[in-house]
CSV table of C-alpha atoms in Angstrom, one decimal:
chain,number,residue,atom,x,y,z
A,7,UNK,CA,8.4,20.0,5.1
A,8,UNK,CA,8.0,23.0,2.3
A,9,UNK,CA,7.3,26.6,4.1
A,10,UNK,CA,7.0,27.7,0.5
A,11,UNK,CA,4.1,30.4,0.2
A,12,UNK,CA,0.4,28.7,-0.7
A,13,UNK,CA,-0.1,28.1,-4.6
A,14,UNK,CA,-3.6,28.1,-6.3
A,15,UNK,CA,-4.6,29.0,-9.3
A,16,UNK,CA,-8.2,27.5,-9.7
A,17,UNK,CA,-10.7,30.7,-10.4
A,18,UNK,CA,-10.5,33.7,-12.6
A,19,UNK,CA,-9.4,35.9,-9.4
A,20,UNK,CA,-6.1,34.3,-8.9
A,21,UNK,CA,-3.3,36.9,-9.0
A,22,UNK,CA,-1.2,36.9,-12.0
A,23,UNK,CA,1.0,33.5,-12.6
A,24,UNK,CA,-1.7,32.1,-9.5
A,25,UNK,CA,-2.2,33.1,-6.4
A,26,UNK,CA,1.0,32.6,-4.1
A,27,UNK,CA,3.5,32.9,-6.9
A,28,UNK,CA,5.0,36.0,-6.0
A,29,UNK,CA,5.1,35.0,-2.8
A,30,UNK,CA,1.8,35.7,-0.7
A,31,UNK,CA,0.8,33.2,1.6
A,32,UNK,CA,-2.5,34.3,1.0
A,33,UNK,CA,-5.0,34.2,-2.1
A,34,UNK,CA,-7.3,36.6,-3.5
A,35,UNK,CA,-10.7,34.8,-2.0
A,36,UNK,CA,-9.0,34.6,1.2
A,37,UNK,CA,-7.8,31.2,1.6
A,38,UNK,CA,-4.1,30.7,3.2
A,39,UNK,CA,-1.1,28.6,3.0
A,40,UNK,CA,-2.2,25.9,5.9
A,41,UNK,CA,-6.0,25.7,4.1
A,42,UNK,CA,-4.3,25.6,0.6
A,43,UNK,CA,-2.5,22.4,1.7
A,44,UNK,CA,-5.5,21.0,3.7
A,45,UNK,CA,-7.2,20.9,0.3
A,46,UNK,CA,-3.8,19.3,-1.4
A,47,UNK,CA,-4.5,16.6,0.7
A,48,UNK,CA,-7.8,16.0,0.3
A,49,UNK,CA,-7.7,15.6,-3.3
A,50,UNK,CA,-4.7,13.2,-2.7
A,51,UNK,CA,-6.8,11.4,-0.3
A,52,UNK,CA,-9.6,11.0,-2.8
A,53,UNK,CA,-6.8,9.5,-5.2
A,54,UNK,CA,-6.2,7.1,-3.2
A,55,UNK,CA,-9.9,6.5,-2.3
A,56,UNK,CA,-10.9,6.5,-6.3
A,57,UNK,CA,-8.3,3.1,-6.4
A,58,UNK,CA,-9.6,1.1,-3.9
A,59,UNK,CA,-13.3,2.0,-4.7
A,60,UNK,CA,-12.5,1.1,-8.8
A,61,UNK,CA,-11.2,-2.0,-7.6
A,62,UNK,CA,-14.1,-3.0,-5.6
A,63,UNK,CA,-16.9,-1.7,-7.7
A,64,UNK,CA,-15.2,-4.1,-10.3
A,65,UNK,CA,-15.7,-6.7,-8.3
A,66,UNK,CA,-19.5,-6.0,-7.5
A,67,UNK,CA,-19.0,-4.1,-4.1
A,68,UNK,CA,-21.6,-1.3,-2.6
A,69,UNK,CA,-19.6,2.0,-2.9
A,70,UNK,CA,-22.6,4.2,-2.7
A,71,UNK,CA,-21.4,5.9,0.2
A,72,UNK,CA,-17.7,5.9,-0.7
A,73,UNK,CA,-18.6,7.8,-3.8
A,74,UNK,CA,-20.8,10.5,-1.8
A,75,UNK,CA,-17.7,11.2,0.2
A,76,UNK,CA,-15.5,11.8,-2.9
A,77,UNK,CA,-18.3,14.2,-4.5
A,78,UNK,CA,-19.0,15.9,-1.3
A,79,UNK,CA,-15.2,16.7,-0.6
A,80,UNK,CA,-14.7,17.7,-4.8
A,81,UNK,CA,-17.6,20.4,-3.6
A,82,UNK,CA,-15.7,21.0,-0.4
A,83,UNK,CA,-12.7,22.3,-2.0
A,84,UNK,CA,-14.3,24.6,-4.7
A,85,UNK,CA,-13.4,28.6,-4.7
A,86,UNK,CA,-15.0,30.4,-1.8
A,87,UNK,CA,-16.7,27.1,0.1
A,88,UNK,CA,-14.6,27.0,3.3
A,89,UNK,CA,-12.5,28.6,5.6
A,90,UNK,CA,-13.1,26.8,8.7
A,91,UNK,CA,-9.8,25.2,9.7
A,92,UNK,CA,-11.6,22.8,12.0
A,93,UNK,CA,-14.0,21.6,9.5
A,94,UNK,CA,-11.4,20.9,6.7
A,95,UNK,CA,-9.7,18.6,9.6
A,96,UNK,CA,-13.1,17.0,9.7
A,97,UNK,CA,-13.6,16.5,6.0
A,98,UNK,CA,-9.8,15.0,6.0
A,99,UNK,CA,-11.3,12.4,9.0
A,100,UNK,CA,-14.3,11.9,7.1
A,101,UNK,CA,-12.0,11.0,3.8
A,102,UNK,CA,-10.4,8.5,6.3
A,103,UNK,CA,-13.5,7.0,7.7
A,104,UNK,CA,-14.3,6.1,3.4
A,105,UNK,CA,-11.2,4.7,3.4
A,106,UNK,CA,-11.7,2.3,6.1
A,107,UNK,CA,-15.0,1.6,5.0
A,108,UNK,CA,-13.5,1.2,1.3
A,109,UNK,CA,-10.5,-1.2,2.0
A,110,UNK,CA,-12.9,-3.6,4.0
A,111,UNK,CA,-15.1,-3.4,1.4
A,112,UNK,CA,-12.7,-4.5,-1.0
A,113,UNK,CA,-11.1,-7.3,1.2
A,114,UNK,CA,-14.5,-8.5,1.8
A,115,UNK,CA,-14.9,-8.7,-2.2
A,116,UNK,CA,-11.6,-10.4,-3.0
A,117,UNK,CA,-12.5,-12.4,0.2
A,118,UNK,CA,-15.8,-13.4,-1.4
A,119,UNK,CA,-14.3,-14.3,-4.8
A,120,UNK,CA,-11.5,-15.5,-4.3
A,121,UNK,CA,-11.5,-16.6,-0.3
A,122,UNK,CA,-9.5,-16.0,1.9
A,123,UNK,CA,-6.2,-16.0,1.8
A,124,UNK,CA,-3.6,-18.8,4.0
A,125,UNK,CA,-0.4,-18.7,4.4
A,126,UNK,CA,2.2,-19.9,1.2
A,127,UNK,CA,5.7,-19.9,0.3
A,128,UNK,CA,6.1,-18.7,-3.0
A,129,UNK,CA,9.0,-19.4,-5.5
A,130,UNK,CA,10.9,-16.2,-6.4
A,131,UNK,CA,12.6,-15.2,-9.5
A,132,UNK,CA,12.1,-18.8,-11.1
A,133,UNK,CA,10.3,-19.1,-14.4
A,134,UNK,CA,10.2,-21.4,-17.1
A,135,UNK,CA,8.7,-22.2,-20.5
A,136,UNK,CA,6.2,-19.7,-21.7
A,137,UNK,CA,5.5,-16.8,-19.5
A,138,UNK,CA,3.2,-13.8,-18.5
A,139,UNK,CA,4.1,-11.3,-15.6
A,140,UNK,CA,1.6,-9.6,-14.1
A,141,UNK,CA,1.9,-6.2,-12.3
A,142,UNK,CA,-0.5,-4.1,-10.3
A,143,UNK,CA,-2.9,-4.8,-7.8
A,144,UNK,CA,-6.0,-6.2,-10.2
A,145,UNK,CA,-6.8,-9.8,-9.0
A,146,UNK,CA,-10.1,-9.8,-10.7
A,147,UNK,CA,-7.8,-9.3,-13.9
A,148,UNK,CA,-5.3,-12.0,-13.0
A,149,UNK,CA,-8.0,-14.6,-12.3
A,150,UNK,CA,-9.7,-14.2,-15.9
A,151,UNK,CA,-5.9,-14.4,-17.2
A,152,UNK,CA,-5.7,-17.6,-15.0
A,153,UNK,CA,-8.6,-19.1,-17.0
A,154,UNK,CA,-8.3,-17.7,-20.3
A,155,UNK,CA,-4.8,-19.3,-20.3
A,156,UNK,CA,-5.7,-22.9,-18.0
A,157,UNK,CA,-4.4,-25.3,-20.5
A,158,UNK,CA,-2.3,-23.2,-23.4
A,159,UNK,CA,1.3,-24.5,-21.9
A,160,UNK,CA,1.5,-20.7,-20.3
A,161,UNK,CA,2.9,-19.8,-17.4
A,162,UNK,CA,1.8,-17.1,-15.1
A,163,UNK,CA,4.1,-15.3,-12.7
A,164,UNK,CA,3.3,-11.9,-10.4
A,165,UNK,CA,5.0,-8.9,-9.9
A,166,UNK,CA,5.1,-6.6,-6.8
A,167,UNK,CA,1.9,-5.8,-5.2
A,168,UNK,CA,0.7,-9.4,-7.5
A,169,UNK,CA,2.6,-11.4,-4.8
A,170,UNK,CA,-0.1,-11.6,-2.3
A,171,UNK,CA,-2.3,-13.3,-5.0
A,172,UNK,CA,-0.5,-16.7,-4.4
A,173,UNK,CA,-2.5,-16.9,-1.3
A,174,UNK,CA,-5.9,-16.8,-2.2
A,175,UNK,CA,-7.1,-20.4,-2.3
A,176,UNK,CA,-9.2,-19.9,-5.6
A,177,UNK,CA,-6.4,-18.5,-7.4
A,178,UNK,CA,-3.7,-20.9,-6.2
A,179,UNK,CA,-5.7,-23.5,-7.6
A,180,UNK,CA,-4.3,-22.5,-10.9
A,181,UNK,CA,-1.2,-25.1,-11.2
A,182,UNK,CA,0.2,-22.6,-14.0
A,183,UNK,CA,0.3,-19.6,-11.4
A,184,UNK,CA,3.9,-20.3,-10.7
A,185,UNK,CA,5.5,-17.6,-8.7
A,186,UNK,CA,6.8,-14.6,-8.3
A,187,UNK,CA,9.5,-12.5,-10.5
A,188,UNK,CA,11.3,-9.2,-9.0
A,189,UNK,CA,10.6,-6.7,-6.1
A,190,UNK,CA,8.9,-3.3,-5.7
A,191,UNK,CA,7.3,-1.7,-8.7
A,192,UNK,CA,10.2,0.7,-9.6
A,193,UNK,CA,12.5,-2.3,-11.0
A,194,UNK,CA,10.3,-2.5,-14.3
A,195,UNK,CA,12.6,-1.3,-16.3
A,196,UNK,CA,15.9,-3.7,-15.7
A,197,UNK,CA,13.0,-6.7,-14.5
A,198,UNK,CA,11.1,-6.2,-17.9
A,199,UNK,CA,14.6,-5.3,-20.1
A,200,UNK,CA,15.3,-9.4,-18.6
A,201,UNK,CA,12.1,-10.8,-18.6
A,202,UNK,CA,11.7,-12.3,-22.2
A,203,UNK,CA,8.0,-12.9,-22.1
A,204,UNK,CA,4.6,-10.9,-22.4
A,205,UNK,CA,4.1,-8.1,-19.2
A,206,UNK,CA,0.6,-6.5,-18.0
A,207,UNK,CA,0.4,-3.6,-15.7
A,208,UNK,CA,-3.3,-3.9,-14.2
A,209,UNK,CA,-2.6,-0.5,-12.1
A,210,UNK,CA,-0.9,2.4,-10.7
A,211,UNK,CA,3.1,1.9,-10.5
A,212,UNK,CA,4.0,1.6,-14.2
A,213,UNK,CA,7.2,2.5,-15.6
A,214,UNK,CA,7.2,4.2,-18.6
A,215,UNK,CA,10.2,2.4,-20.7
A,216,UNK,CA,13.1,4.7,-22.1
A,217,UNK,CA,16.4,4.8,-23.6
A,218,UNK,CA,17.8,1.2,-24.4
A,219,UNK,CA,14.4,-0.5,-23.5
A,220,UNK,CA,12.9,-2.5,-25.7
A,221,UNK,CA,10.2,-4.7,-23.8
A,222,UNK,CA,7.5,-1.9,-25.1
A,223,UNK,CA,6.2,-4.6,-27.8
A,224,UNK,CA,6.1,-7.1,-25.2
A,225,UNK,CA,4.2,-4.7,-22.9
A,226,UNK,CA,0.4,-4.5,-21.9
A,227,UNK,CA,-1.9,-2.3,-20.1
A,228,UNK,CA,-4.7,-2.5,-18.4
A,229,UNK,CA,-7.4,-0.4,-17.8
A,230,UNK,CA,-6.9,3.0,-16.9
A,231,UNK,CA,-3.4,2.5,-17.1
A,232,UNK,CA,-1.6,3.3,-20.4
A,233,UNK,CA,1.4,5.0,-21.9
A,234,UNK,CA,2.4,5.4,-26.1
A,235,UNK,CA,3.7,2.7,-28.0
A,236,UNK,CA,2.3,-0.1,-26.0
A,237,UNK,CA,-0.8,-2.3,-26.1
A,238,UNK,CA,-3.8,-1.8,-24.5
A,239,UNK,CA,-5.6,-5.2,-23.1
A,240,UNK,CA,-9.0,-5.7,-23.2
A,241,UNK,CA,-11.7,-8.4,-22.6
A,242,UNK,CA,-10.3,-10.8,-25.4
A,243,UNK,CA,-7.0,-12.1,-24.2
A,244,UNK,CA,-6.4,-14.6,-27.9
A,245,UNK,CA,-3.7,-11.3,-28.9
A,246,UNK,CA,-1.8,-12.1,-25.4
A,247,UNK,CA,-1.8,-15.7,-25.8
A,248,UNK,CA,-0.6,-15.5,-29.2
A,249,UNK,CA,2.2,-13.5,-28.6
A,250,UNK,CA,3.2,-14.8,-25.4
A,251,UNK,CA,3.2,-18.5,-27.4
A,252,UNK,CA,5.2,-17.3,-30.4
A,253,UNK,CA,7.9,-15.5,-27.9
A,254,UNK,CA,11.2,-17.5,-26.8
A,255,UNK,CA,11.1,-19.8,-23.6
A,256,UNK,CA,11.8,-17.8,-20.5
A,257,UNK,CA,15.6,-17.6,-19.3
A,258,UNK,CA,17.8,-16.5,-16.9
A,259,UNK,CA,15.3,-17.0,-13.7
A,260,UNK,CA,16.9,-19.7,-12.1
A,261,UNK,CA,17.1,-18.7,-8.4
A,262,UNK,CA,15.5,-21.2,-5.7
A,263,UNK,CA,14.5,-18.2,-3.2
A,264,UNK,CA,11.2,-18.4,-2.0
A,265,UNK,CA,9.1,-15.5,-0.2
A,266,UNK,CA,5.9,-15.9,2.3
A,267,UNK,CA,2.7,-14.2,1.9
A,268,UNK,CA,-1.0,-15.3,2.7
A,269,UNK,CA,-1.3,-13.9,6.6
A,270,UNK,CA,-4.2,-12.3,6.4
A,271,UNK,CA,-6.1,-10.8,9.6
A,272,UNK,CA,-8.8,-13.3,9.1
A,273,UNK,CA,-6.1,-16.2,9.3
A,274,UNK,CA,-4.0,-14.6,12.0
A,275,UNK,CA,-7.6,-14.1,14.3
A,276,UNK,CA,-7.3,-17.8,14.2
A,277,UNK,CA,-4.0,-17.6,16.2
A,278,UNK,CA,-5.2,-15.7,18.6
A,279,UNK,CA,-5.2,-18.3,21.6
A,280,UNK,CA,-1.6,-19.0,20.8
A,281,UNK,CA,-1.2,-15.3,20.6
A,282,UNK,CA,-2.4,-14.1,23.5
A,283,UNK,CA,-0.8,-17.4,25.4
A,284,UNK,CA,2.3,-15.9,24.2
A,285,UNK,CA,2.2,-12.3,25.2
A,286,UNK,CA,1.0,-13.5,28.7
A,287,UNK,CA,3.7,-15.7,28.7
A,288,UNK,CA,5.8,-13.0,28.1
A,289,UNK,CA,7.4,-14.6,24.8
A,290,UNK,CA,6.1,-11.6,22.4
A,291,UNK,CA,6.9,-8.5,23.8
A,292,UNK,CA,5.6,-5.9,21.0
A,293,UNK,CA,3.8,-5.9,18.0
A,294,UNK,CA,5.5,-4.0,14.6
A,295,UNK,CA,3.5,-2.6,11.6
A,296,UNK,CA,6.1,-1.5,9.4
A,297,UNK,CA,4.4,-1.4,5.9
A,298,UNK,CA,3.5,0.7,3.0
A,299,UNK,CA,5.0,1.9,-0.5
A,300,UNK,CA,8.5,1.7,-1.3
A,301,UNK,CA,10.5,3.9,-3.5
A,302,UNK,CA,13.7,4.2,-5.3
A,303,UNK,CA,16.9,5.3,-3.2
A,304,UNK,CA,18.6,4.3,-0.2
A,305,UNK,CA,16.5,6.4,2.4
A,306,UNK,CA,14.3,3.6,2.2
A,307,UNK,CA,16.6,1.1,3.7
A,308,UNK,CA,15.7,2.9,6.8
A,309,UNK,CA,12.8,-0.1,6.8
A,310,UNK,CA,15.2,-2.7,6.1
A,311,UNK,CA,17.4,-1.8,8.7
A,312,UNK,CA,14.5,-1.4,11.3
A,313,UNK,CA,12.6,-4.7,10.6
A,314,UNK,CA,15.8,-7.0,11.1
A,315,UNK,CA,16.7,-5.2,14.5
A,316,UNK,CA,13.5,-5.9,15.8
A,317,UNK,CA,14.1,-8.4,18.7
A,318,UNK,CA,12.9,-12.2,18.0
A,319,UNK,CA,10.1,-11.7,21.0
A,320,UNK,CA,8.4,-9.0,18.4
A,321,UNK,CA,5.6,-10.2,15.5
A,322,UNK,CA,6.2,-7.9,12.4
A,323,UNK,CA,2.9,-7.4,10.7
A,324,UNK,CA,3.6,-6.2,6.8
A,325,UNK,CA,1.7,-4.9,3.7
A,326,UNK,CA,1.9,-3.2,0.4
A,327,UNK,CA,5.4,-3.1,-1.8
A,328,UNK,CA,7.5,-1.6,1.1
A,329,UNK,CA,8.3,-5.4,2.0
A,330,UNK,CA,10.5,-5.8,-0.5
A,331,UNK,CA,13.1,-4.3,1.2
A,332,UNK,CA,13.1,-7.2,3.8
A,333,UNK,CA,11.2,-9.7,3.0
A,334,UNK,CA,13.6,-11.7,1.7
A,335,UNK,CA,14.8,-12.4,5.3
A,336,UNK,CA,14.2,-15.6,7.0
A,337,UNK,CA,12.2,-14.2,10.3
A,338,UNK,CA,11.6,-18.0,11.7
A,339,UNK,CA,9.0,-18.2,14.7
A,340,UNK,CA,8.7,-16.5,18.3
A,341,UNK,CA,11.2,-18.3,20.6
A,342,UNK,CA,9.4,-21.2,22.4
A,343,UNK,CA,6.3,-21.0,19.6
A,344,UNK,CA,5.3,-22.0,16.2
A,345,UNK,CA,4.4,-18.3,15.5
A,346,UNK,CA,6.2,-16.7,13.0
A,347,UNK,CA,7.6,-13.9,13.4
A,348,UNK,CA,7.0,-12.1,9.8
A,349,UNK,CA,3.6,-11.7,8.6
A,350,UNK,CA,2.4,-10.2,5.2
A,351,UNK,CA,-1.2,-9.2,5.2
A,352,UNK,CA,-1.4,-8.8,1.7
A,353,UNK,CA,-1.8,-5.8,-0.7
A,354,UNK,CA,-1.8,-2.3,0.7
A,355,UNK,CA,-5.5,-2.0,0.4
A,356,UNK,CA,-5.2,-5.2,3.2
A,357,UNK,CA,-3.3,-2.4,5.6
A,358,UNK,CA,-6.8,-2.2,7.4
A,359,UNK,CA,-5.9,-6.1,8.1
A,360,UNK,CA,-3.7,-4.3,10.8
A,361,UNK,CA,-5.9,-2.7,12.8
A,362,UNK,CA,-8.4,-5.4,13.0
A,363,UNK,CA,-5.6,-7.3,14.6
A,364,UNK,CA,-4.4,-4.7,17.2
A,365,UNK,CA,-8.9,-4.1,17.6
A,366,UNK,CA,-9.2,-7.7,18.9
A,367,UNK,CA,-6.0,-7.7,20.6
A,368,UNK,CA,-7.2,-4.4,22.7
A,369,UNK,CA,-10.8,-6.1,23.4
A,370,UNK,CA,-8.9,-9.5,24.3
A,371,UNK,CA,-6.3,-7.5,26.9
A,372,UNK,CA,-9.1,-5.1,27.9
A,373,UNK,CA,-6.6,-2.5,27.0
A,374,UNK,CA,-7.2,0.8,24.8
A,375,UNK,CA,-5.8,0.0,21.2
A,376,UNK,CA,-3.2,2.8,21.9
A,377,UNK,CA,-1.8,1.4,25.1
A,378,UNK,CA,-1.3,-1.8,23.3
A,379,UNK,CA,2.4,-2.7,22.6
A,380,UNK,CA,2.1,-2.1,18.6
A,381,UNK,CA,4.2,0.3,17.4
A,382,UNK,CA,3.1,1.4,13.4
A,383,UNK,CA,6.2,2.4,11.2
A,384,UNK,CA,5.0,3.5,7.3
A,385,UNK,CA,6.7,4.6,4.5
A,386,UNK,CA,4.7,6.7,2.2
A,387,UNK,CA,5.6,7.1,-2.0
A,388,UNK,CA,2.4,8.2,-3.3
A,389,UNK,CA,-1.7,9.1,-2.8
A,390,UNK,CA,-3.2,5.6,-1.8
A,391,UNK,CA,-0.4,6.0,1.2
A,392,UNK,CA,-1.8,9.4,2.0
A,393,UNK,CA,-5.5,7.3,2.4
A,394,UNK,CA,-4.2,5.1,4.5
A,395,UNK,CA,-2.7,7.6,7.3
A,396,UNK,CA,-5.9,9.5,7.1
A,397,UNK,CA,-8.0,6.0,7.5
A,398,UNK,CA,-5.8,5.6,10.9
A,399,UNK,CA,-6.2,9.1,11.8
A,400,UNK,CA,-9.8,8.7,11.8
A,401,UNK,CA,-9.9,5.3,14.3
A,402,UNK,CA,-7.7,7.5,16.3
A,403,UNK,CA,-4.4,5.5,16.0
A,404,UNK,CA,-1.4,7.3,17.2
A,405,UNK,CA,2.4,7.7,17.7
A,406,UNK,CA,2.9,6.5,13.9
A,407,UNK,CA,6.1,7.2,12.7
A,408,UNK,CA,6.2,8.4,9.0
A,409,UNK,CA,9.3,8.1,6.8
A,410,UNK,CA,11.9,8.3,4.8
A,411,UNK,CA,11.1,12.1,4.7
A,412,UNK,CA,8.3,14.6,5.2
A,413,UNK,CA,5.5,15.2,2.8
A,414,UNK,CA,6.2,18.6,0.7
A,415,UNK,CA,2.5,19.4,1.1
A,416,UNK,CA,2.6,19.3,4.6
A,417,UNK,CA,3.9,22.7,6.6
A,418,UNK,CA,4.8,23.3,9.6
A,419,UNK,CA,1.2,24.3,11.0
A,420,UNK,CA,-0.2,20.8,9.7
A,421,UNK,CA,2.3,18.7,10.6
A,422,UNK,CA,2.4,20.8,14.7
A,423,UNK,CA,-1.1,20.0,14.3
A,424,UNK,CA,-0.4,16.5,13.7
A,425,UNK,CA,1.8,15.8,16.2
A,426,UNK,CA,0.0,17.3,18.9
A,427,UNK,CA,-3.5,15.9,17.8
A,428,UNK,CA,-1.8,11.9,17.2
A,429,UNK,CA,1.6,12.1,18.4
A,430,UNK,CA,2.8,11.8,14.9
A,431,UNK,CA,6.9,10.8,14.1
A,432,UNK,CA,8.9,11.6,11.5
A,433,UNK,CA,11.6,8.4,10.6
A,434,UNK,CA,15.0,9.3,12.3
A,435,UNK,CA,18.0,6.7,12.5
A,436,UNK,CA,16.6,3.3,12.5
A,437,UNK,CA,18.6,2.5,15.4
A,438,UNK,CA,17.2,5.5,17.7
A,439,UNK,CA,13.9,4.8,16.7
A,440,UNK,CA,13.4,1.5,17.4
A,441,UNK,CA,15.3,2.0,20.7
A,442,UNK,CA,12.0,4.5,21.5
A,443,UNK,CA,9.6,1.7,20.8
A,444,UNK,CA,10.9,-0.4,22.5
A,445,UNK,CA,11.0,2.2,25.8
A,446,UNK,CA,7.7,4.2,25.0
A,447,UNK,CA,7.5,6.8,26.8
A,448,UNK,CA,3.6,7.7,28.1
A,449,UNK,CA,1.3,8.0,25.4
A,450,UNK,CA,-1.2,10.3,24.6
A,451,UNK,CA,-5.2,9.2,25.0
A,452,UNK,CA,-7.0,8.4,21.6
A,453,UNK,CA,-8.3,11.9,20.4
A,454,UNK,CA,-11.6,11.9,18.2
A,455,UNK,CA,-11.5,14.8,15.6
């Protein structure tokens, strides 16, 4: 965590070079270091927010209320509006409550478009003929790509956060969806380098391409993503097909790996007998959210490491791109059960997915969600992770541990703050930490903020 002084430089009274720069940990108007941060996160909270709610507006979804939140907290953090430590913690819960509200929203609307998603098997880093990858999180981009190129001899193949697509039943009906090619976002530029064919970035995650790269002609964005010297897609898709038609066959994907996705809470509620049969049974022991965005370096194989020591009598519950640093591991099923052991709920706007699973586990066992035996593990990269912890915060979920290393805009009287409030971890050793799951010591009650 950074205990370097507050920096703003927002209004005309900021000291010269902005207020904190020579080292005050106070500005002009009166605001501090631990309020200057409070607002930091808030506006990376309503980053995160602003994603999910474009996404489901898109899709037809009621964000009314979602957009009065992000107004309300803009106001919230203008010069000389608050001061009130307290009430900027509520506004950060309030931030969370929208993104609760959001990400339903948004499943809901992929749910209703697309259904809901089942359980699949998906071929990884095979590809053939004429091909399109598709990166982002933008399924109401990939299914008009899906029928714009039904019949054309094209291939389709996803990317990253594009891997949960494969189990939504209206888009697996697409025979030329085919499967998936490469890992997190942050291996564009060797993937793309390789990949012979025509790329679209629907979202947040792009690479820009530099040096030796020379995929930019191939390259496509979409939306309100965009970088220089590549094209921008819009409605009419004919320039994609032609180019993607006139481009060599794909090569050099031969591999016969396959990866799961499609468990989606709405699918897993429907285990719940065999579930709960089990825990009784004493053949699942814990529960294991490890989830959220991954990022380049080895820090993050903290999460690799973690999720294949978890015993075989623990579920792990997964989301977003930080799967990709073990979800090429073959989990197989709870000893003496047909339950698998590794479940991906999807995108990370599906995170919610995991705490409508531990709500009707808590009213099933009659026990408080934060007795339960779920332990949540996240890595965090960017602003929709930020969302995220604030949406749990806000239910009142605690003892999350946070990794591979502290937030910079978090110091030590927010994070003290934190822990005491929720019982928040930082990631340790892999090894130590799991061995404190898996012997909790007492837990603190849910606090409401």
């Amino acid at each position: 965590m950074s205990n370097l002084a507050m920096f703003c430089h927002q209004c005309s009274m900021a000291q010269s070079g902005g207020c904190g720069s020579t080292g005050k940990t106070q500005g002009t108007c009166g605001k501090d270091d631990t309020l200057s941060r409070l607002q930091d996160i808030m506006i990376f909270g309503l980053k995160g927010l602003s994603a999910y709610r474009t996404h489901a507006n898109d899709l037809g979804a009621d964000t009314k209320s979602v957009d009065d939140v992000i107004a309300e907290t803009l106001y919230f953090t203008l010069t000389n509006v608050n001061f009130s430590f307290d009430q900027h913690i509520a506004q950060l819960m309030k931030i969370g409550g929208a993104g609760s509200e959001m990400m339903s929203r948004l499943g809901e609307a992929h749910h209703s478009r697309l259904g809901v998603p089942t359980p699949v098997c998906v071929p990884q880093n095979k590809a053939e003929g004429k091909g399109i990858l598709v990166t982002g999180h933008d399924l109401d981009l990939l299914e008009r790509l899906l029928i714009a190129t039904e019949g054309t001899g094209i291939n389709v193949y996803t990317h990253s956060e594009m891997l949960p697509a494969h189990g939504y039943p209206e888009l697996r009906k697409f025979s030329h969806l085919k499967g998936n090619i490469g890992k997190a976002w942050f291996d564009q530029k060797q993937l793309f380098q390789k990949w012979n064919g025509t790329i679209i970035v629907t979202t947040n995650c792009i690479v820009p391409p530099t040096g030796r790269a020379d995929y930019a002609d191939r390259l496509y964005s979409y939306g309100i993503v965009g970088i220089d010297n590549c094209r921008q897609l819009g409605d009419d898709f004919a320039p994609l097909i032609e180019q993607t038609l006139s481009l060599p066959d794909i090569e050099g994907f031969d591999s016969d790996e396959t990866l799961p996705t499609g468990h989606n809470y709405k699918t897993i509620l429907g285990l719940a007998p065999q579930i709960l049969d089990a825990v009784n049974a004493g053949k699942i022991k814990q529960f294991f959210v490890v989830a959220g965005c991954d990022k380049p370096g080895k820090a993050n194989d903290y999460f690799r490491e973690l999720a294949l020591s978890i015993p075989d009598d623990c579920i792990i519950l997964t989301s977003s791109c930080g799967k990709f640093r073990f979800n090429d591991h073959d989990f197989g099923t709870v000893p003496g059960t047909e339950i698998p052991r590794y479940l991906d709920l999807g995108q990370c706007n599906d995170s919610y997915g995991a705490v409508m699973i531990a709500l009707a586990l808590s009213d099933a066992m009659g026990v408080p969600v934060n007795e339960l035996p779920v332990n949540i593990v996240l890595s965090w990269m960017e602003q929709k992770a930020v969302l995220i912890l604030l949406a749990l915060f806000n239910l009142g979920i605690q003892n999350i541990y946070l990794g591979p290393n502290p937030p910079e805009f978090v110091n030590e009287a927010i994070f003290g703050f934190l822990q005491q409030q929720f019982n928040l971890h930082l990631t340790g050793n892999a090894a130590d930490d799991l061995a404190k799951m898996l012997n909790p010591q007492p837990q603190l009650n849910v606090v409401e903020v």
